[in-house]
Short mmCIF file of C-alpha atoms (C1' of nucleotides) in Angstrom, two decimals:
data_model
loop_
_atom_site.label_atom_id
_atom_site.label_comp_id
_atom_site.label_asym_id
_atom_site.label_seq_id
_atom_site.Cartn_x
_atom_site.Cartn_y
_atom_site.Cartn_z
CA UNK A 145 73.93 19.22 343.11
CA UNK A 146 72.20 21.76 340.91
CA UNK A 147 70.84 25.02 342.17
CA UNK A 148 67.14 25.48 341.60
CA UNK A 149 65.86 28.84 340.42
CA UNK A 150 63.44 29.53 337.63
CA UNK A 151 62.30 26.57 335.61
CA UNK A 152 61.10 26.42 332.03
CA UNK A 153 57.38 26.00 332.83
CA UNK A 154 57.35 29.13 334.99
CA UNK A 155 59.19 31.02 332.30
CA UNK A 156 56.76 29.91 329.60
CA UNK A 157 53.85 30.78 331.88
CA UNK A 158 55.12 34.31 332.38
CA UNK A 159 55.74 34.67 328.65
CA UNK A 160 52.21 33.44 327.97
CA UNK A 161 50.74 36.11 330.22
CA UNK A 162 52.72 38.75 328.39
CA UNK A 163 51.66 37.40 325.00
CA UNK A 164 47.98 37.10 325.87
CA UNK A 165 47.69 40.51 327.48
CA UNK A 166 50.00 42.64 325.34
CA UNK A 167 50.46 40.68 322.13
CA UNK A 168 53.20 38.37 320.93
CA UNK A 169 55.29 41.34 319.80
CA UNK A 170 55.55 42.40 323.44
CA UNK A 171 57.27 39.14 324.34
CA UNK A 172 60.93 40.12 324.25
CA UNK A 173 63.75 38.88 326.43
CA UNK A 174 63.85 42.35 327.95
CA UNK A 175 60.18 42.50 328.97
CA UNK A 176 60.17 38.89 330.15
CA UNK A 177 63.26 39.45 332.31
CA UNK A 178 61.65 42.56 333.76
CA UNK A 179 58.51 40.62 334.65
CA UNK A 180 60.58 37.90 336.28
CA UNK A 181 62.89 40.31 338.13
CA UNK A 182 66.06 39.00 336.58
CA UNK A 183 68.52 40.35 333.98
CA UNK A 184 67.84 39.29 330.42
CA UNK A 185 71.08 37.33 329.90
CA UNK A 186 69.98 35.03 332.73
CA UNK A 187 67.19 33.79 330.52
CA UNK A 188 69.79 31.99 328.44
CA UNK A 189 70.10 29.46 331.24
CA UNK A 190 66.63 28.27 330.24
CA UNK A 191 66.14 29.01 326.56
CA UNK A 192 68.56 29.28 323.65
CA UNK A 193 67.32 32.73 322.72
CA UNK A 194 64.23 34.59 321.54
CA UNK A 195 63.38 32.17 318.71
CA UNK A 196 63.57 29.27 321.11
CA UNK A 197 61.29 31.10 323.55
CA UNK A 198 58.77 31.61 320.76
CA UNK A 199 59.00 27.93 319.91
CA UNK A 200 58.29 26.98 323.51
CA UNK A 201 55.22 29.22 323.43
CA UNK A 202 53.99 27.55 320.26
CA UNK A 203 54.57 24.11 321.70
CA UNK A 204 52.74 24.99 324.89
CA UNK A 205 49.87 26.42 322.87
CA UNK A 206 49.52 23.31 320.73
CA UNK A 207 49.53 21.05 323.76
CA UNK A 208 46.83 23.09 325.45
CA UNK A 209 44.77 23.08 322.28
CA UNK A 210 45.01 19.30 322.02
CA UNK A 211 43.87 18.85 325.60
CA UNK A 212 40.93 21.19 325.34
CA UNK A 213 39.79 19.86 321.98
CA UNK A 214 40.00 16.28 323.18
CA UNK A 215 37.87 17.18 326.19
CA UNK A 216 35.35 19.01 324.02
CA UNK A 217 35.05 16.07 321.62
CA UNK A 218 34.53 13.23 324.09
CA UNK A 219 31.16 11.63 323.64
CA UNK A 220 30.22 13.76 320.62
CA UNK A 221 29.67 12.71 317.02
CA UNK A 222 28.26 14.08 313.78
CA UNK A 223 27.22 17.73 313.77
CA UNK A 224 27.66 17.88 317.54
CA UNK A 225 31.30 16.92 317.25
CA UNK A 226 32.09 19.52 314.61
CA UNK A 227 30.25 22.18 316.55
CA UNK A 228 32.02 21.25 319.78
CA UNK A 229 35.38 21.33 318.05
CA UNK A 230 34.62 24.67 316.44
CA UNK A 231 33.57 26.32 319.70
CA UNK A 232 36.56 24.91 321.53
CA UNK A 233 38.77 26.37 318.80
CA UNK A 234 37.09 29.77 319.04
CA UNK A 235 37.21 29.73 322.82
CA UNK A 236 40.90 28.94 322.92
CA UNK A 237 41.78 31.62 320.40
CA UNK A 238 39.79 34.22 322.32
CA UNK A 239 41.21 33.24 325.71
CA UNK A 240 44.80 33.00 324.48
CA UNK A 241 45.31 35.38 321.58
CA UNK A 242 49.06 35.61 322.11
CA UNK A 243 49.54 31.89 322.40
CA UNK A 244 47.39 31.37 319.32
CA UNK A 245 49.54 33.81 317.42
CA UNK A 246 52.69 32.01 318.56
CA UNK A 247 51.29 28.75 317.22
CA UNK A 248 50.69 30.30 313.81
CA UNK A 249 54.25 31.54 313.46
CA UNK A 250 56.12 28.31 314.01
CA UNK A 251 56.64 26.85 310.57
CA UNK A 252 59.92 24.99 311.15
CA UNK A 253 59.53 21.99 308.85
CA UNK A 254 62.29 19.98 310.53
CA UNK A 255 61.11 20.39 314.13
CA UNK A 256 59.75 16.96 314.99
CA UNK A 257 58.26 17.84 318.37
CA UNK A 258 56.42 20.82 316.93
CA UNK A 259 55.25 18.79 313.95
CA UNK A 260 53.94 16.07 316.24
CA UNK A 261 52.06 18.52 318.48
CA UNK A 262 50.56 20.20 315.43
CA UNK A 263 49.65 16.84 313.95
CA UNK A 264 47.69 15.95 317.05
CA UNK A 265 45.59 19.10 316.79
CA UNK A 266 44.88 18.38 313.13
CA UNK A 267 43.93 14.84 314.09
CA UNK A 268 41.24 16.30 316.35
CA UNK A 269 39.75 18.03 313.34
CA UNK A 270 39.88 14.76 311.43
CA UNK A 271 38.09 13.02 314.29
CA UNK A 272 35.45 15.73 314.44
CA UNK A 273 34.60 15.14 310.78
CA UNK A 274 34.51 11.35 311.18
CA UNK A 275 31.19 9.77 310.40
CA UNK A 276 30.47 12.42 307.80
CA UNK A 277 30.76 9.89 305.03
CA UNK A 278 33.93 11.46 303.66
CA UNK A 279 36.58 9.13 302.31
CA UNK A 280 40.17 9.43 301.11
CA UNK A 281 41.15 12.70 299.53
CA UNK A 282 37.70 14.14 300.08
CA UNK A 283 38.13 13.86 303.84
CA UNK A 284 41.50 15.62 303.68
CA UNK A 285 40.04 18.46 301.65
CA UNK A 286 37.16 18.79 304.07
CA UNK A 287 39.49 18.95 307.08
CA UNK A 288 41.57 21.59 305.36
CA UNK A 289 38.33 23.43 304.74
CA UNK A 290 37.12 23.50 308.32
CA UNK A 291 40.59 24.51 309.50
CA UNK A 292 40.63 27.33 306.97
CA UNK A 293 37.34 28.82 308.01
CA UNK A 294 38.00 28.48 311.72
CA UNK A 295 41.43 30.05 311.48
CA UNK A 296 40.19 32.74 309.14
CA UNK A 297 37.33 33.79 311.38
CA UNK A 298 39.43 33.75 314.53
CA UNK A 299 42.20 35.66 312.83
CA UNK A 300 39.97 38.36 311.34
CA UNK A 301 38.09 38.75 314.60
CA UNK A 302 41.28 39.18 316.60
CA UNK A 303 42.67 41.86 314.32
CA UNK A 304 39.38 43.74 314.30
CA UNK A 305 38.82 42.93 310.64
CA UNK A 306 35.05 42.83 310.98
CA UNK A 307 32.84 45.87 311.45
CA UNK A 308 31.53 46.20 314.93
CA UNK A 309 27.81 46.48 314.46
CA UNK A 310 26.74 42.86 314.15
CA UNK A 311 27.08 40.00 316.65
CA UNK A 312 30.16 37.92 315.88
CA UNK A 313 28.98 34.76 317.62
CA UNK A 314 26.06 34.60 315.24
CA UNK A 315 28.42 34.95 312.28
CA UNK A 316 30.54 32.11 313.62
CA UNK A 317 27.53 29.90 314.19
CA UNK A 318 26.27 30.60 310.69
CA UNK A 319 29.66 30.02 309.11
CA UNK A 320 30.11 26.57 310.59
CA UNK A 321 26.50 25.66 309.92
CA UNK A 322 26.74 26.77 306.30
CA UNK A 323 29.87 24.73 305.69
CA UNK A 324 28.32 21.62 307.20
CA UNK A 325 25.15 22.07 305.17
CA UNK A 326 27.37 22.39 302.11
CA UNK A 327 29.11 19.12 302.86
CA UNK A 328 25.75 17.40 303.26
CA UNK A 329 24.31 18.94 300.10
CA UNK A 330 27.28 17.80 298.05
CA UNK A 331 27.00 14.29 299.44
CA UNK A 332 23.32 14.21 298.52
CA UNK A 333 24.18 15.22 294.98
CA UNK A 334 26.80 12.48 294.64
CA UNK A 335 24.68 9.76 296.17
CA UNK A 336 21.74 10.81 294.04
CA UNK B 69 62.51 74.94 294.15
CA UNK B 70 62.63 71.52 295.77
CA UNK B 71 65.31 69.01 295.03
CA UNK B 72 64.00 65.74 293.61
CA UNK B 73 65.41 62.45 294.88
CA UNK B 74 63.53 59.37 295.93
CA UNK B 75 59.78 59.60 296.01
CA UNK B 76 57.29 57.67 298.09
CA UNK B 77 56.05 55.37 295.32
CA UNK B 78 59.58 54.20 294.53
CA UNK B 79 60.24 53.64 298.19
CA UNK B 80 57.05 51.63 298.64
CA UNK B 81 57.88 49.64 295.52
CA UNK B 82 61.29 48.69 296.86
CA UNK B 83 59.78 47.79 300.23
CA UNK B 84 57.17 45.65 298.47
CA UNK B 85 59.87 43.69 296.68
CA UNK B 86 61.60 43.07 299.99
CA UNK B 87 58.36 42.01 301.65
CA UNK B 88 57.26 39.69 298.87
CA UNK B 89 60.61 37.96 298.44
CA UNK B 90 61.93 37.82 302.00
CA UNK B 91 58.86 38.31 304.19
CA UNK B 92 57.49 41.36 305.95
CA UNK B 93 59.90 40.85 308.86
CA UNK B 94 62.76 41.56 306.46
CA UNK B 95 61.39 45.03 305.74
CA UNK B 96 63.42 47.20 308.09
CA UNK B 97 64.67 50.71 307.58
CA UNK B 98 68.17 49.23 307.47
CA UNK B 99 67.50 46.68 304.71
CA UNK B 100 65.41 49.13 302.72
CA UNK B 101 68.11 51.80 302.91
CA UNK B 102 70.67 49.21 301.81
CA UNK B 103 68.53 48.27 298.81
CA UNK B 104 68.11 51.93 297.86
CA UNK B 105 71.77 52.82 298.39
CA UNK B 106 71.10 55.50 300.95
CA UNK B 107 71.60 55.77 304.73
CA UNK B 108 68.64 54.79 306.82
CA UNK B 109 68.06 58.23 308.44
CA UNK B 110 67.47 59.59 304.93
CA UNK B 111 64.30 57.52 304.77
CA UNK B 112 62.77 59.89 307.30
CA UNK B 113 62.45 62.46 304.52
CA UNK B 114 59.74 60.22 303.05
CA UNK B 115 58.15 58.29 305.90
CA UNK B 116 57.68 59.07 309.57
CA UNK B 117 59.33 55.84 310.66
CA UNK B 118 58.99 52.07 310.44
CA UNK B 119 55.32 51.96 311.49
CA UNK B 120 54.48 54.53 308.83
CA UNK B 121 56.35 52.49 306.21
CA UNK B 122 54.31 49.44 307.16
CA UNK B 123 51.15 51.50 306.90
CA UNK B 124 52.11 52.63 303.40
CA UNK B 125 52.64 49.00 302.44
CA UNK B 126 49.22 48.06 303.78
CA UNK B 127 47.61 50.94 301.94
CA UNK B 128 49.31 50.03 298.69
CA UNK B 129 48.27 46.41 299.13
CA UNK B 130 44.63 47.31 299.71
CA UNK B 131 44.56 49.56 296.66
CA UNK B 132 46.03 46.85 294.47
CA UNK B 133 43.55 44.33 295.82
CA UNK B 134 40.64 46.65 295.03
CA UNK B 135 41.83 47.15 291.48
CA UNK B 136 42.38 43.48 290.78
CA UNK B 137 39.12 42.38 292.38
CA UNK B 138 37.14 44.98 290.49
CA UNK B 139 38.68 43.77 287.24
CA UNK B 140 37.94 40.14 288.11
CA UNK B 141 34.31 40.89 288.94
CA UNK B 142 33.33 42.92 285.88
CA UNK B 143 30.60 41.20 283.94
CA UNK B 144 30.24 38.33 286.40
CA UNK B 145 27.32 37.42 288.63
CA UNK B 146 26.08 34.59 290.82
CA UNK B 147 28.46 31.68 291.33
CA UNK B 148 30.76 33.05 288.66
CA UNK B 149 31.21 36.27 290.60
CA UNK B 150 32.06 34.53 293.87
CA UNK B 151 34.44 32.20 292.12
CA UNK B 152 36.13 35.06 290.29
CA UNK B 153 36.48 37.02 293.50
CA UNK B 154 37.87 34.00 295.33
CA UNK B 155 40.47 33.23 292.70
CA UNK B 156 41.50 36.85 292.47
CA UNK B 157 41.94 36.85 296.25
CA UNK B 158 44.02 33.67 296.16
CA UNK B 159 46.08 34.91 293.24
CA UNK B 160 46.89 38.19 294.94
CA UNK B 161 47.89 36.53 298.19
CA UNK B 162 50.15 34.09 296.37
CA UNK B 163 51.74 36.76 294.19
CA UNK B 164 52.22 39.25 297.04
CA UNK B 165 52.67 37.35 300.29
CA UNK B 166 54.51 40.20 301.98
CA UNK B 167 52.03 42.83 300.93
CA UNK B 168 49.17 40.58 302.01
CA UNK B 169 50.79 40.20 305.41
CA UNK B 170 51.19 43.96 305.69
CA UNK B 171 47.48 44.40 305.02
CA UNK B 172 46.60 41.99 307.82
CA UNK B 173 48.67 43.84 310.41
CA UNK B 174 47.22 47.28 310.04
CA UNK B 175 44.45 47.52 312.60
CA UNK B 176 44.56 51.21 313.40
CA UNK B 177 40.91 51.96 314.12
CA UNK B 178 41.27 55.72 313.70
CA UNK B 179 43.11 55.70 310.37
CA UNK B 180 40.48 56.94 307.96
CA UNK B 181 42.43 56.35 304.74
CA UNK B 182 43.23 52.79 305.72
CA UNK B 183 39.66 52.19 306.81
CA UNK B 184 38.36 53.49 303.51
CA UNK B 185 40.72 51.34 301.45
CA UNK B 186 39.79 48.29 303.49
CA UNK B 187 36.12 49.12 303.15
CA UNK B 188 36.41 49.13 299.40
CA UNK B 189 37.87 45.64 299.38
CA UNK B 190 35.09 44.41 301.64
CA UNK B 191 32.57 46.06 299.32
CA UNK B 192 33.92 43.85 296.51
CA UNK B 193 33.04 40.81 298.58
CA UNK B 194 29.58 42.24 299.17
CA UNK B 195 29.18 42.77 295.43
CA UNK B 196 30.32 39.24 294.70
CA UNK B 197 27.59 37.85 296.92
CA UNK B 198 24.91 40.10 295.43
CA UNK B 199 22.07 38.27 293.76
CA UNK B 200 22.39 35.40 296.20
CA UNK B 201 19.09 36.26 297.75
CA UNK B 202 20.69 37.34 301.03
CA UNK B 203 19.17 40.28 302.83
CA UNK B 204 20.05 42.46 305.79
CA UNK B 205 22.06 40.83 308.55
CA UNK B 206 22.17 37.56 306.69
CA UNK B 207 24.15 39.18 303.90
CA UNK B 208 26.65 40.63 306.36
CA UNK B 209 27.15 37.27 308.03
CA UNK B 210 27.63 35.63 304.64
CA UNK B 211 30.25 38.18 303.61
CA UNK B 212 32.09 37.70 306.88
CA UNK B 213 31.95 34.00 306.15
CA UNK B 214 33.49 34.11 302.71
CA UNK B 215 36.15 36.50 303.98
CA UNK B 216 36.95 34.12 306.82
CA UNK B 217 37.43 31.07 304.68
CA UNK B 218 39.42 32.89 302.01
CA UNK B 219 41.74 34.48 304.54
CA UNK B 220 42.04 31.28 306.51
CA UNK B 221 43.00 29.19 303.50
CA UNK B 222 45.45 31.74 302.17
CA UNK B 223 47.00 32.19 305.58
CA UNK B 224 47.41 28.50 306.35
CA UNK B 225 48.77 27.82 302.88
CA UNK B 226 51.36 30.57 303.18
CA UNK B 227 52.65 29.37 306.52
CA UNK B 228 52.86 25.78 305.33
CA UNK B 229 50.04 24.74 307.64
CA UNK B 230 48.76 22.06 305.29
CA UNK B 231 50.50 18.75 304.67
CA UNK B 232 52.16 18.60 301.29
CA UNK B 233 50.72 15.50 299.70
CA UNK B 234 47.44 16.73 298.27
CA UNK B 235 46.77 19.40 295.66
CA UNK B 236 45.91 22.70 297.32
CA UNK B 237 44.05 24.19 294.36
CA UNK B 238 41.56 21.35 294.59
CA UNK B 239 41.09 22.05 298.30
CA UNK B 240 40.45 25.71 297.55
CA UNK B 241 37.97 24.91 294.80
CA UNK B 242 36.13 22.49 297.07
CA UNK B 243 36.10 24.91 299.98
CA UNK B 244 34.47 27.72 298.02
CA UNK B 245 32.09 25.31 296.32
CA UNK B 246 31.04 23.77 299.62
CA UNK B 247 30.32 27.14 301.18
CA UNK B 248 28.22 28.25 298.23
CA UNK B 249 26.29 24.98 298.23
CA UNK B 250 25.70 25.54 301.92
CA UNK B 251 24.26 29.00 301.32
CA UNK B 252 21.94 27.58 298.67
CA UNK B 253 20.87 24.64 300.83
CA UNK B 254 19.99 26.95 303.70
CA UNK B 255 17.99 29.20 301.42
CA UNK B 256 16.08 26.19 300.10
CA UNK B 257 15.24 25.17 303.64
CA UNK B 258 13.96 28.62 304.54
CA UNK B 259 11.95 29.07 301.37
CA UNK B 260 10.60 25.56 301.74
"C1'" DA C 122 78.25 21.21 360.02
"C1'" DT C 123 81.34 21.61 356.25
"C1'" DT C 124 82.56 21.42 351.67
"C1'" DA C 125 82.30 20.58 346.80
"C1'" DT C 126 79.55 21.20 342.75
"C1'" DA C 127 77.03 22.79 339.05
"C1'" DA C 128 73.22 25.38 337.80
"C1'" DA C 129 71.65 29.95 337.79
"C1'" DA C 130 72.26 34.30 338.54
"C1'" DC C 131 75.23 38.36 337.56
"C1'" DT C 132 78.27 42.26 335.00
"C1'" DA C 133 80.49 43.88 330.95
"C1'" DA C 134 80.86 44.23 326.20
"C1'" DT C 135 79.45 43.81 321.14
"C1'" DG C 136 76.73 44.57 317.17
"C1'" DG C 137 72.35 45.56 315.22
"C1'" DT C 138 68.15 48.24 315.28
"C1'" DA C 139 65.18 52.71 315.08
"C1'" DT C 140 65.28 57.33 315.84
"C1'" DT C 141 66.69 62.42 316.59
"C1'" DA C 142 69.53 66.52 315.86
"C1'" DG C 143 72.15 69.12 313.20
"C1'" DT C 144 74.94 69.77 308.82
"C1'" DT C 145 75.91 69.54 303.97
"C1'" DT C 146 74.74 68.72 299.32
"C1'" DT C 147 72.19 69.66 295.17
"C1'" DA C 148 68.62 70.11 291.80
"C1'" DA C 149 65.13 73.18 290.50
"C1'" DT C 150 63.42 77.91 290.31
"C1'" DC C 151 63.96 82.91 289.97
"C1'" DG D 85 74.32 82.68 288.29
"C1'" DA D 86 72.15 83.23 293.04
"C1'" DT D 87 68.50 81.45 295.99
"C1'" DT D 88 66.00 77.93 298.18
"C1'" DA D 89 64.19 74.00 300.14
"C1'" DA D 90 64.10 69.24 299.83
"C1'" DA D 91 66.97 65.34 300.35
"C1'" DA D 92 70.87 63.50 301.38
"C1'" DC D 93 74.50 63.09 304.98
"C1'" DT D 94 77.19 62.33 309.79
"C1'" DA D 95 77.05 61.87 314.68
"C1'" DA D 96 74.89 60.46 318.69
"C1'" DT D 97 71.35 58.07 321.69
"C1'" DA D 98 68.63 54.37 323.39
"C1'" DC D 99 66.98 49.79 323.13
"C1'" DC D 100 67.39 45.13 321.74
"C1'" DA D 101 69.53 40.23 321.52
"C1'" DT D 102 73.44 37.88 322.30
"C1'" DT D 103 78.18 36.22 324.04
"C1'" DA D 104 81.92 35.81 327.41
"C1'" DG D 105 83.39 35.50 331.70
"C1'" DT D 106 82.51 35.95 336.80
"C1'" DT D 107 80.05 35.41 341.05
"C1'" DT D 108 76.45 33.54 343.82
"C1'" DT D 109 74.01 29.84 346.03
"C1'" DA D 110 71.03 25.91 346.74
"C1'" DT D 111 71.74 21.24 346.77
"C1'" DA D 112 74.33 16.77 347.57
"C1'" DA D 113 77.90 14.37 349.51
"C1'" DT D 114 81.08 14.03 353.15
#
DNA sequence: ATTATAAAACTAATGGTATTAGTTTTAATC
DNA sequence: GATTAAAACTAATACCATTAGTTTTATAAT
């Protein structure tokens, strides 16, 4: 019996385009309604409001990240796996700056769906560092570490935080390589 | 002949308190005017508008960072210097989350004052890595690296991106240590 | 084909925001 | 004590999210 008009996926898709081309700040109910040729109150038939729209963007971003990281990791192990994960991370953040930003600003601790989607992305990082000889707490610290440097680089690059003169891909390559060499060096020290 | 009322430093101080206690989003002309017991249009006697207020916050944050980093670095060199810089960075970000956020969102490429203040902070990172045997481009990449991991950690920690179970200070310590060990390991390889 | 239904669109209205224009107040100087 | 200019004010505008209530319309059942 229902009438079919817009659906949530289309709406999120349009919002994603806005976010990725003009920044997350540009995603308002007003601009989204304009893009979709409807009046902004009509959007409330699909989302609860602006915060809910932002949440949907974050969720969509996390799901896409999971898919792409899983694809990048298949068949890889050791250094190759970490490198593949790192480049997939960088590639996603560059291709979807608005979506990436939406993912960062979704810290609702009691949102189970969001927590689960985020957990799956983190699990990819854990998988990438598997077979590095890290156990227990050490593995958790190492995963936090790789996440920190990836997010930090991507975030500084996006906001133009680095000077322009020197190739950024080389910096990224060196950063990941240095961290991995550090992990290996520390393991050598411990194992004697 | 002028009449003396509010001045810019007081205004920025009040805005900083708002930002650090309630988040940068909470810094609006309305809330700031409320805190200062004036009407919001009166704020236009001191700042050009909300974007200008945010810029003043960013500028103030960068200046404070410079001062604190310089103090932390005096008399230190080698690993000690990098560690001191890193902890000063972490300490500032934890003490002034709103100000730190304001600094991140100030990417006006043609703002010379802001550029200069940011450049001074970056110079502190360069100084911290002095005497690490890095030359030319390699030094620039290494500085970008340490900035990435510091910002990434601080950013993820602030937004609750890490699970709660494991001590974050230990993660931070390990992250910096791993990166430094990586730099040393790579140098050993090159020098044979 | 007609009709009933319920989702999805709409209009109208409210309250909050930044911002501008123009006026009044007031502290410091002469 | 008069002058002055900054700093406060009020009033008004435009844009935003949001709510309430109404109308439209594609679907599903008759």
